[in-house]
Tab-separated table of C-alpha atoms in Angstrom:
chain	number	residue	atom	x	y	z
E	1	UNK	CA	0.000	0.000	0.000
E	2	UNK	CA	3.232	2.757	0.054
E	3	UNK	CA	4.514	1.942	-3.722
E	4	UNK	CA	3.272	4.121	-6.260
E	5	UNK	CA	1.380	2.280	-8.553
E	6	UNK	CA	3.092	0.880	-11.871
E	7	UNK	CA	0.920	1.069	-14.813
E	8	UNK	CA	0.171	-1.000	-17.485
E	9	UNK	CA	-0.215	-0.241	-20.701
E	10	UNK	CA	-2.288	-2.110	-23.019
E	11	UNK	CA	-3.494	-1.084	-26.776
E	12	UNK	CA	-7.025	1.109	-27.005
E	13	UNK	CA	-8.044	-1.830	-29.850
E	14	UNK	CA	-8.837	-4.066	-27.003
E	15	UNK	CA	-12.251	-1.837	-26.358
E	16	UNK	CA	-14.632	-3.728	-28.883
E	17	UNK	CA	-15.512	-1.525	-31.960
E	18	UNK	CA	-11.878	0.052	-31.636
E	19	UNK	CA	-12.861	4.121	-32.631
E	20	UNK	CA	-16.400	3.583	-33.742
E	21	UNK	CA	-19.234	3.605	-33.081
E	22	UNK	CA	-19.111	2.065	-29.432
E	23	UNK	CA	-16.189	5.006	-28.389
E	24	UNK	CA	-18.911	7.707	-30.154
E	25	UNK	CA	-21.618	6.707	-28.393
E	26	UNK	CA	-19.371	7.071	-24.951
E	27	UNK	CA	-18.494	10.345	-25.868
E	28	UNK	CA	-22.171	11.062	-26.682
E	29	UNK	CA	-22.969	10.248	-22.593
E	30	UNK	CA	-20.521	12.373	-21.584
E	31	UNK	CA	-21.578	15.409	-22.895
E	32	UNK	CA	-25.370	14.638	-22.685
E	33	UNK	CA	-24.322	13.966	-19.013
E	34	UNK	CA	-22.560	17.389	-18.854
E	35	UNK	CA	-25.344	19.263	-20.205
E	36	UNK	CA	-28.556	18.292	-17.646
E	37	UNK	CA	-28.665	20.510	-14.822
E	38	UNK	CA	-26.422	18.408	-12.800
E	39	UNK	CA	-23.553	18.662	-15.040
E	40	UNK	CA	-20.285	17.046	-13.823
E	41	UNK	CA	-19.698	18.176	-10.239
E	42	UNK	CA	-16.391	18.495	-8.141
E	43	UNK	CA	-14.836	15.587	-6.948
E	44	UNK	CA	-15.899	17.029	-3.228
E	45	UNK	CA	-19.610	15.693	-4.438
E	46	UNK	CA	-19.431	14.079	-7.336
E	47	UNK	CA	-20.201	10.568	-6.034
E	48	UNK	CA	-22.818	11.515	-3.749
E	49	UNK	CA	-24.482	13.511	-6.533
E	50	UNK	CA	-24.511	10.969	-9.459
E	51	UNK	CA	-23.595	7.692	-7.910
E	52	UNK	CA	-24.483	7.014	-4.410
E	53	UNK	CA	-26.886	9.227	-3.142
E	54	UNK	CA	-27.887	7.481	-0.343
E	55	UNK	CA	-25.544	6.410	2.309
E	56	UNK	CA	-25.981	3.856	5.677
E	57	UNK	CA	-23.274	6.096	7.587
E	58	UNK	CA	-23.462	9.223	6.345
E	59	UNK	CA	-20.917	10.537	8.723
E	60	UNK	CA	-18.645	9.171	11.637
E	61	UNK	CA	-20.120	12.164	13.824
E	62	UNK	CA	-18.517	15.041	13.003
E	63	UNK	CA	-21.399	16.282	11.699
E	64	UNK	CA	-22.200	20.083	12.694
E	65	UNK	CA	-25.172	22.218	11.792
E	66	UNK	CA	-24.560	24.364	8.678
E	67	UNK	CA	-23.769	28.434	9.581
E	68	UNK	CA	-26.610	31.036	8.820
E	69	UNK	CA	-24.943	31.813	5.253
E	70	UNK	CA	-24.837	27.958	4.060
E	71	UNK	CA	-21.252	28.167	4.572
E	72	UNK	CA	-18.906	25.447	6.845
E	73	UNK	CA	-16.315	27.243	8.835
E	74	UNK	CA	-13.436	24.635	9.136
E	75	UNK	CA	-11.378	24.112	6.157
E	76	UNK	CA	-12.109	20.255	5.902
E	77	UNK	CA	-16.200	20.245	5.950
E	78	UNK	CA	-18.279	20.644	3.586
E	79	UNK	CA	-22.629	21.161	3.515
E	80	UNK	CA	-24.023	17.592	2.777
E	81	UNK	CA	-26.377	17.282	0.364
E	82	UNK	CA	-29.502	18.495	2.156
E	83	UNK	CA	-27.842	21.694	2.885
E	84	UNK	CA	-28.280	21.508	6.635
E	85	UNK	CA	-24.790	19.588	7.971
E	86	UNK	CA	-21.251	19.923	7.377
E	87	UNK	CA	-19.283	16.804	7.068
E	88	UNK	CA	-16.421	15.631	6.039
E	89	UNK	CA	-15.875	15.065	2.025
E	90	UNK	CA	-16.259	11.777	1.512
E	91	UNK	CA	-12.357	11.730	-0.328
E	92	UNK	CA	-10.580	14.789	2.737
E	93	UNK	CA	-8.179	12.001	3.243
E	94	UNK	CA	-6.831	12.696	-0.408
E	95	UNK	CA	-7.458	16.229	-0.303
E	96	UNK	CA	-5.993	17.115	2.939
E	97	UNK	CA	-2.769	15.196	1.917
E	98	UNK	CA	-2.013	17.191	-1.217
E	99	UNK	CA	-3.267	20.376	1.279
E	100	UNK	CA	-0.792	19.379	3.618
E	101	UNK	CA	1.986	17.833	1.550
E	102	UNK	CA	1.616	19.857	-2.384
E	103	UNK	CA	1.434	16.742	-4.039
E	104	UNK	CA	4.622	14.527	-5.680
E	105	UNK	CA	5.680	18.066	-7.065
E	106	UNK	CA	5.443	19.400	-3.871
E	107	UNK	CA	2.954	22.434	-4.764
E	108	UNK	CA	2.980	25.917	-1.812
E	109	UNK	CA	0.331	27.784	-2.587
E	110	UNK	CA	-3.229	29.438	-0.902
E	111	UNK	CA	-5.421	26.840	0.629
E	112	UNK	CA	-8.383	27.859	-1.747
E	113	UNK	CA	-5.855	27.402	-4.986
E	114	UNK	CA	-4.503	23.888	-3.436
E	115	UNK	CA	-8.706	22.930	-3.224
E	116	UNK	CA	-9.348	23.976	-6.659
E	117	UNK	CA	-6.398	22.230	-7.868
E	118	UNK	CA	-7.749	18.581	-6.505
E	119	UNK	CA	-11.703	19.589	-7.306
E	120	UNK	CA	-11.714	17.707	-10.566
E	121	UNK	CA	-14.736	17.331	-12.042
E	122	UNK	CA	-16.861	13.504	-13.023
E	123	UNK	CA	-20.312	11.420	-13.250
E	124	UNK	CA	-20.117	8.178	-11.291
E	125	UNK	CA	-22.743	5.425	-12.947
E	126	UNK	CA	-23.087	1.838	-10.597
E	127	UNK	CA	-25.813	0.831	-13.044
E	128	UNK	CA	-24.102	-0.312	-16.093
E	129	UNK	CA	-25.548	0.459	-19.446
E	130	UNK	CA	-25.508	-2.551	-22.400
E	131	UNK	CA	-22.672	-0.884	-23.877
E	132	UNK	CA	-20.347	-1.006	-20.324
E	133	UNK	CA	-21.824	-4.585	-19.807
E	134	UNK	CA	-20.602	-5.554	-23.667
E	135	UNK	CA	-16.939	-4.156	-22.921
E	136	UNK	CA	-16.930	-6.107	-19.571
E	137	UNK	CA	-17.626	-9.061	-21.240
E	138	UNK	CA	-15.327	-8.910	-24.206
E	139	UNK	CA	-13.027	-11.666	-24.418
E	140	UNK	CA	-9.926	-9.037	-24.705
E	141	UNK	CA	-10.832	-7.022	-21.640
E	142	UNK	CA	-11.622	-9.798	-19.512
E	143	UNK	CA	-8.232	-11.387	-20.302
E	144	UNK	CA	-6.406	-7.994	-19.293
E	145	UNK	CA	-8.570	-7.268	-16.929
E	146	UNK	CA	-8.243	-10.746	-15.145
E	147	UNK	CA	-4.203	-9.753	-15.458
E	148	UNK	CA	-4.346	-7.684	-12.820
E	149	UNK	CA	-6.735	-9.991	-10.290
E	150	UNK	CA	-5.261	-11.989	-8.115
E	151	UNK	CA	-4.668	-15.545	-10.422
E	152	UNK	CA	-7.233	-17.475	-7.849
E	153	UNK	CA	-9.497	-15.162	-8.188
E	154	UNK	CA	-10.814	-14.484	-11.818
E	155	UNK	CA	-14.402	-14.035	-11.618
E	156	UNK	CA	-14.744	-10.551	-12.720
E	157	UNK	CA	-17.725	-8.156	-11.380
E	158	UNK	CA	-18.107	-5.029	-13.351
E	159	UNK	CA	-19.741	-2.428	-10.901
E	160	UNK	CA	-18.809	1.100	-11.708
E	161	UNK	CA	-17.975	2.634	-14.936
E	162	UNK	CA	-17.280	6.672	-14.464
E	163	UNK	CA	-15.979	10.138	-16.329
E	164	UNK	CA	-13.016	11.881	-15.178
E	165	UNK	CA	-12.449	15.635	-16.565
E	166	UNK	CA	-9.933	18.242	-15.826
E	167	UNK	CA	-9.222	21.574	-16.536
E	168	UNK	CA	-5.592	23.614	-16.947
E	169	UNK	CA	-4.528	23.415	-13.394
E	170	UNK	CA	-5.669	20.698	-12.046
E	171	UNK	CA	-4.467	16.960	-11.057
E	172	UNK	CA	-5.646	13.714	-9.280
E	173	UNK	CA	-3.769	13.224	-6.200
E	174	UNK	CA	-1.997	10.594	-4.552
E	175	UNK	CA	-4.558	8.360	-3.301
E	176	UNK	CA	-6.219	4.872	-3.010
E	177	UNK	CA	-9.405	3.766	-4.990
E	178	UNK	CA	-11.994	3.707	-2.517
E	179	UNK	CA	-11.813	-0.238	-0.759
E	180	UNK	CA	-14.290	-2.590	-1.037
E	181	UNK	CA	-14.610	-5.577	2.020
E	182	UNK	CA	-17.490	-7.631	2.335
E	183	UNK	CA	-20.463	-6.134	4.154
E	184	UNK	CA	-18.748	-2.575	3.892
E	185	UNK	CA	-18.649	-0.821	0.763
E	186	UNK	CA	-19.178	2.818	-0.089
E	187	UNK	CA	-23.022	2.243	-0.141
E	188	UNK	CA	-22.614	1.745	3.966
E	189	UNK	CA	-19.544	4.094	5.021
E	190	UNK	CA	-17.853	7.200	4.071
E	191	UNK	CA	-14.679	5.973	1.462
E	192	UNK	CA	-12.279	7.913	3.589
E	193	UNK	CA	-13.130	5.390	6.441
E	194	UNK	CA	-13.047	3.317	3.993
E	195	UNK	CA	-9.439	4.123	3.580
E	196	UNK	CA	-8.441	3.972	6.998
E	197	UNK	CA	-9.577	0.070	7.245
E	198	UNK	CA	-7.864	-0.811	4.371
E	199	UNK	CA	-4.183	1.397	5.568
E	200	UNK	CA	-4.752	-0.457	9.314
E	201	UNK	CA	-4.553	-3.790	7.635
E	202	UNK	CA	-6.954	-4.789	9.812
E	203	UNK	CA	-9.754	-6.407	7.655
E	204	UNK	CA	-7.960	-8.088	5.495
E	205	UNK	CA	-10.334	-10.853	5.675
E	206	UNK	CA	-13.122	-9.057	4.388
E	207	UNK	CA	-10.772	-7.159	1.890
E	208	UNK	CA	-12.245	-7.178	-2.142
E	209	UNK	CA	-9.763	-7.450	-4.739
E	210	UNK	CA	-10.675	-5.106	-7.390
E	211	UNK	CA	-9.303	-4.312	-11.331
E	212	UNK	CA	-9.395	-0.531	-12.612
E	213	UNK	CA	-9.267	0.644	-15.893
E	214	UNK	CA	-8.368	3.588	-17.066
E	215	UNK	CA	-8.418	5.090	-20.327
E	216	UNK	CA	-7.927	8.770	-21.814
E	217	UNK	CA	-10.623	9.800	-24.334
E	218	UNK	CA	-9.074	13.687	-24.930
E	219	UNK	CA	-7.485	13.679	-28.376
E	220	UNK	CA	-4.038	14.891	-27.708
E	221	UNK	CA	-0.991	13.603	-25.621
E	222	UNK	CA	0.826	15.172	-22.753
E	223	UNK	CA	4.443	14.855	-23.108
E	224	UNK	CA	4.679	11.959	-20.835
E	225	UNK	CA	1.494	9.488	-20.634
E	226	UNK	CA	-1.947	10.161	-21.024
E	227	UNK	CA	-1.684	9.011	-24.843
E	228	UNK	CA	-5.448	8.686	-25.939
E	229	UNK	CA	-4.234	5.446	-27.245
E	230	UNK	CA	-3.798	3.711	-24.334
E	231	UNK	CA	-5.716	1.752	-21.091
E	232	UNK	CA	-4.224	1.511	-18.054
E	233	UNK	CA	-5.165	-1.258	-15.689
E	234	UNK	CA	-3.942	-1.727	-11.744
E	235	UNK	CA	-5.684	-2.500	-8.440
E	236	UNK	CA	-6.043	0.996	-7.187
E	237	UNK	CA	-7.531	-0.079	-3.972
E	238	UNK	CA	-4.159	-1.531	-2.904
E	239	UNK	CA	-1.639	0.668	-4.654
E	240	UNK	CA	-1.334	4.526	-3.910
E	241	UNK	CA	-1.281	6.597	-7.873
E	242	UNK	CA	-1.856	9.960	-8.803
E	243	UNK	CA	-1.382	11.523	-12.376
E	244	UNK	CA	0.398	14.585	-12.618
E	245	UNK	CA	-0.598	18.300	-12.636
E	246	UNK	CA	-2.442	19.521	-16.113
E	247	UNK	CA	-0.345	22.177	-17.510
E	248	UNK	CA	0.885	23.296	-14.196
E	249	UNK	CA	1.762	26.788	-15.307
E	250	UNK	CA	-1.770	27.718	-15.454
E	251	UNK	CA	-4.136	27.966	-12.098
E	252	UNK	CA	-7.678	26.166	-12.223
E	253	UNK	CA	-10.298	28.584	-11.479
E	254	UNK	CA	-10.911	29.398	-7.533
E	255	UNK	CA	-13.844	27.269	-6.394
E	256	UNK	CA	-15.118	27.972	-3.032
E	257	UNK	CA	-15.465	24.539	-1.531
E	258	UNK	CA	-19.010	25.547	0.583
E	259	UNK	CA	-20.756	25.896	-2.862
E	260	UNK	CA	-22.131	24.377	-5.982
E	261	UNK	CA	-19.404	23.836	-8.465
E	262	UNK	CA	-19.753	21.595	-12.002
E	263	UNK	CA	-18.383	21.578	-15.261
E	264	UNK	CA	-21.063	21.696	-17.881
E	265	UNK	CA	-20.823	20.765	-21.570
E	266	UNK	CA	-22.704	23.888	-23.030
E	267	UNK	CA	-22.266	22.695	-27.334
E	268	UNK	CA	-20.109	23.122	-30.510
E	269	UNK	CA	-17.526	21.590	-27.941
E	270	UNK	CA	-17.072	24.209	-25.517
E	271	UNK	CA	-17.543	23.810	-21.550
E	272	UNK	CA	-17.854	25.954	-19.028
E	273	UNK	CA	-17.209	26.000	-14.920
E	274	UNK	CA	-19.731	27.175	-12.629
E	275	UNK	CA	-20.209	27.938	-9.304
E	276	UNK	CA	-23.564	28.408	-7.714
E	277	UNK	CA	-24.632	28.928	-11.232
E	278	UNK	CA	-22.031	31.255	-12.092
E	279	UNK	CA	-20.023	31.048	-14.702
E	280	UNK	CA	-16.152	31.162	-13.620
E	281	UNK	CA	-14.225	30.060	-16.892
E	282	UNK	CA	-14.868	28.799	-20.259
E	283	UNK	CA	-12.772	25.945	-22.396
E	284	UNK	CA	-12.942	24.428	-25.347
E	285	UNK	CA	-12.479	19.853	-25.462
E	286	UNK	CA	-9.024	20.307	-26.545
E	287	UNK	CA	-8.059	22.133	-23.442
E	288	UNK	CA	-9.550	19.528	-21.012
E	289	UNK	CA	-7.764	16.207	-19.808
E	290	UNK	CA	-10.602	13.374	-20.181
E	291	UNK	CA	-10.408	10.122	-18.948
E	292	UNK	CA	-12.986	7.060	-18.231
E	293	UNK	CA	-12.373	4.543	-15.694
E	294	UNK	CA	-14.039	1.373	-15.383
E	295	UNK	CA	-13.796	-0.955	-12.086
E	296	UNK	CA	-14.902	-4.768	-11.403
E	297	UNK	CA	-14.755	-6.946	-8.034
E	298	UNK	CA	-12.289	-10.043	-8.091
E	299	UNK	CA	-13.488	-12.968	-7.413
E	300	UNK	CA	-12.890	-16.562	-6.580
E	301	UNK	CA	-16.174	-18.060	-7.738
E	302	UNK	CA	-19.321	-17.321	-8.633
E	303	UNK	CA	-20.674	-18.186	-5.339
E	304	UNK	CA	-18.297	-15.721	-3.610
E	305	UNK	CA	-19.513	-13.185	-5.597
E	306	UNK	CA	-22.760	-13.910	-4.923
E	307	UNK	CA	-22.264	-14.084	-1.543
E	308	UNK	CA	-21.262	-10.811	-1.621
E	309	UNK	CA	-24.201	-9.635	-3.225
E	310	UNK	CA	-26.573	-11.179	-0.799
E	311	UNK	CA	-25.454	-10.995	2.433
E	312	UNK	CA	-28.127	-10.289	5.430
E	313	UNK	CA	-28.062	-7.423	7.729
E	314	UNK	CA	-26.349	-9.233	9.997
E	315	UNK	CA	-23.256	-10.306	8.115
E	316	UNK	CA	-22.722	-6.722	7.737
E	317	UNK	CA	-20.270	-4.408	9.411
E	318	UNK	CA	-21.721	-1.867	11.551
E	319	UNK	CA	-20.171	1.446	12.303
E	320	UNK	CA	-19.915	0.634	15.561
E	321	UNK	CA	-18.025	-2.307	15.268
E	322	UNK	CA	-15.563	-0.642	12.862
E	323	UNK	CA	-14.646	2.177	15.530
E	324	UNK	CA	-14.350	-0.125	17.728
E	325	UNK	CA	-11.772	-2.385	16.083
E	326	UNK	CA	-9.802	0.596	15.073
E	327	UNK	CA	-9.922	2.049	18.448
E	328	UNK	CA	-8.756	-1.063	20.813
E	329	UNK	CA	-5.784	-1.347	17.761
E	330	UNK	CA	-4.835	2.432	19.234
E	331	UNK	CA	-5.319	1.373	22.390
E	332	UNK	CA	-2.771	-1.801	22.317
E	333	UNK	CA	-0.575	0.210	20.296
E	334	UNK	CA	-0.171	3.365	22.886
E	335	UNK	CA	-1.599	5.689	21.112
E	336	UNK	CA	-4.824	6.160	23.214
E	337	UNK	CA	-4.864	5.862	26.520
């Protein structure tokens, strides 16, 4: 879990249809996604927004009444989606490490600029469409794919297929793919607690091997990587990555973390960043970093996974139970008293 991750590369042909019509159908969602009145929101609420919008735990209990103006006064909380809490971002464990740290290139700026930097903008989707459930079942993916799962496990589980999008400025920092263990996914728990069982090694038994693709759907190639060409695949739930900063001499545009900020696709491909409905910058698809990711569970059989998929209440971790393992571990170790 402390290497950086090393990437595979594989050939784009292995997506079925190659560039046709399957790849302009995908970039058809995308911008039809862009342009509803959701459009692609920050990575601070982009998965509650599209993907999961209801949660089991929505918070660990840091939650605290919103201020009079809507706003969250400590730098690490953010309103929840009904506009009445502040809670912790369900990713502050990657944000306030590039906060505190500046990233692999070591960035010193304003805490607003570092925020805006790591607010990249997606669409999460956990209900595949027959196009995402084609790809998954291509011969050619699933033999990559099962590459990177563990060789006893090679039942593959497609369950989330999502957009990625980035303007000048910004980057994806060093983190972990949010874990998956059995009976505790990010359907039940916040994915930075997530996070924190899977660093404490101390549910390994209920750990979820997973596969993530990633492939970059802008037409244009960075200097180093990000060659529309290619797929990258990798385990991101066990190995820490991050891509690098987009044209780091230019500054994304300040976001204020407390409000309503998207990326919308507004036509004649051209895209625009808002902020409680105002608009803060305009770019055209050339100037924006795109990627799609897909991710499936690993798998020994087909009963394990659907074991996984029906397990009762009771098999399930509880908050409770969580705290409490990670609590007596600080407790043994000296930590807490």
């Amino acid at each position: 879990l402390t290497a950086v991750a090393a990437l595979l590369s594989f050939p784009l042909g292995l997506i079925p249809g190659g560039e046709g019509q399957r790849l302009a159908r995908r970039d058809a969602m995308l911008r039809e996604m862009a342009s509803d009145e959701t459009g692609l929101p920050t990575n601070v609420a982009a998965d509650r927004k599209t993907g999961v919008k209801n949660v089991l735990y929505e918070h660990i209990g840091e939650a605290r009444p919103v201020q009079d103006d809507g706003t969250c006064d400590h730098p690490f909380l953010v309103p929840d989606l009904t506009g009445k809490n502040c809670t912790l971002p369900q990713r502050v464990d990657v944000g306030r490490h590039f906060v505190m740290t500046g990233g692999p290139e070591a960035i010193r700026e304003p805490f607003d600029d570092m925020i805006s930097r790591v607010s990249s903008f997606g669409r999460y989707m956990f209900n595949l469409t027959s196009d995402m459930e084609e790809l998954f079942a291509d011969s050619k993916f699933q033999a990559v794919a099962k590459s990177v799962c563990p060789a006893e496990k090679q039942f593959l589980d497609p369950f989330q297929f999502n957009f990625i999008l980035q303007v000048p400025g910004q980057t994806v920092a060093l983190h972990l793919d949010a874990p998956v263990f059995l009976g505790a996914t990010r359907f039940e728990f916040p994915q930075w607690l997530l996070a924190v069982m899977a660093f404490s090694g101390l549910f390994k038994d209920r750990f979820v091997d997973q596969v993530q693709v990633v492939g970059y759907v802008h037409d244009w190639t960075e200097q180093k990587g990000a060659a529309p060409s290619g797929l990258f695949l990798k385990d991101g739930s066990k190995s820490l990555h991050a891509a690098g900063v987009f044209r780091p001499d230019v500054k994304a545009p300040r976001m204020d973390k407390d409000k309503d900020n998207a990326l919308f696709y507004i036509g004649d491909e051209r895209w625009e960043v808002r902020s409680d409905g105002k608009v803060l910058q305009q770019y055209s698809s050339s100037e924006l970093r795109m990627t799609v990711v897909y991710r499936a569970r690993c798998f020994a059989s087909d009963d394990e996974r659907s074991r996984f998929h029906n397990l009762q209440p009771s098999e399930k971790l509880s908050l409770a139970e969580v705290l409490r393992v990670l609590t007596d571990d600080l407790v043994t170790r000296g930590i807490l008293a």
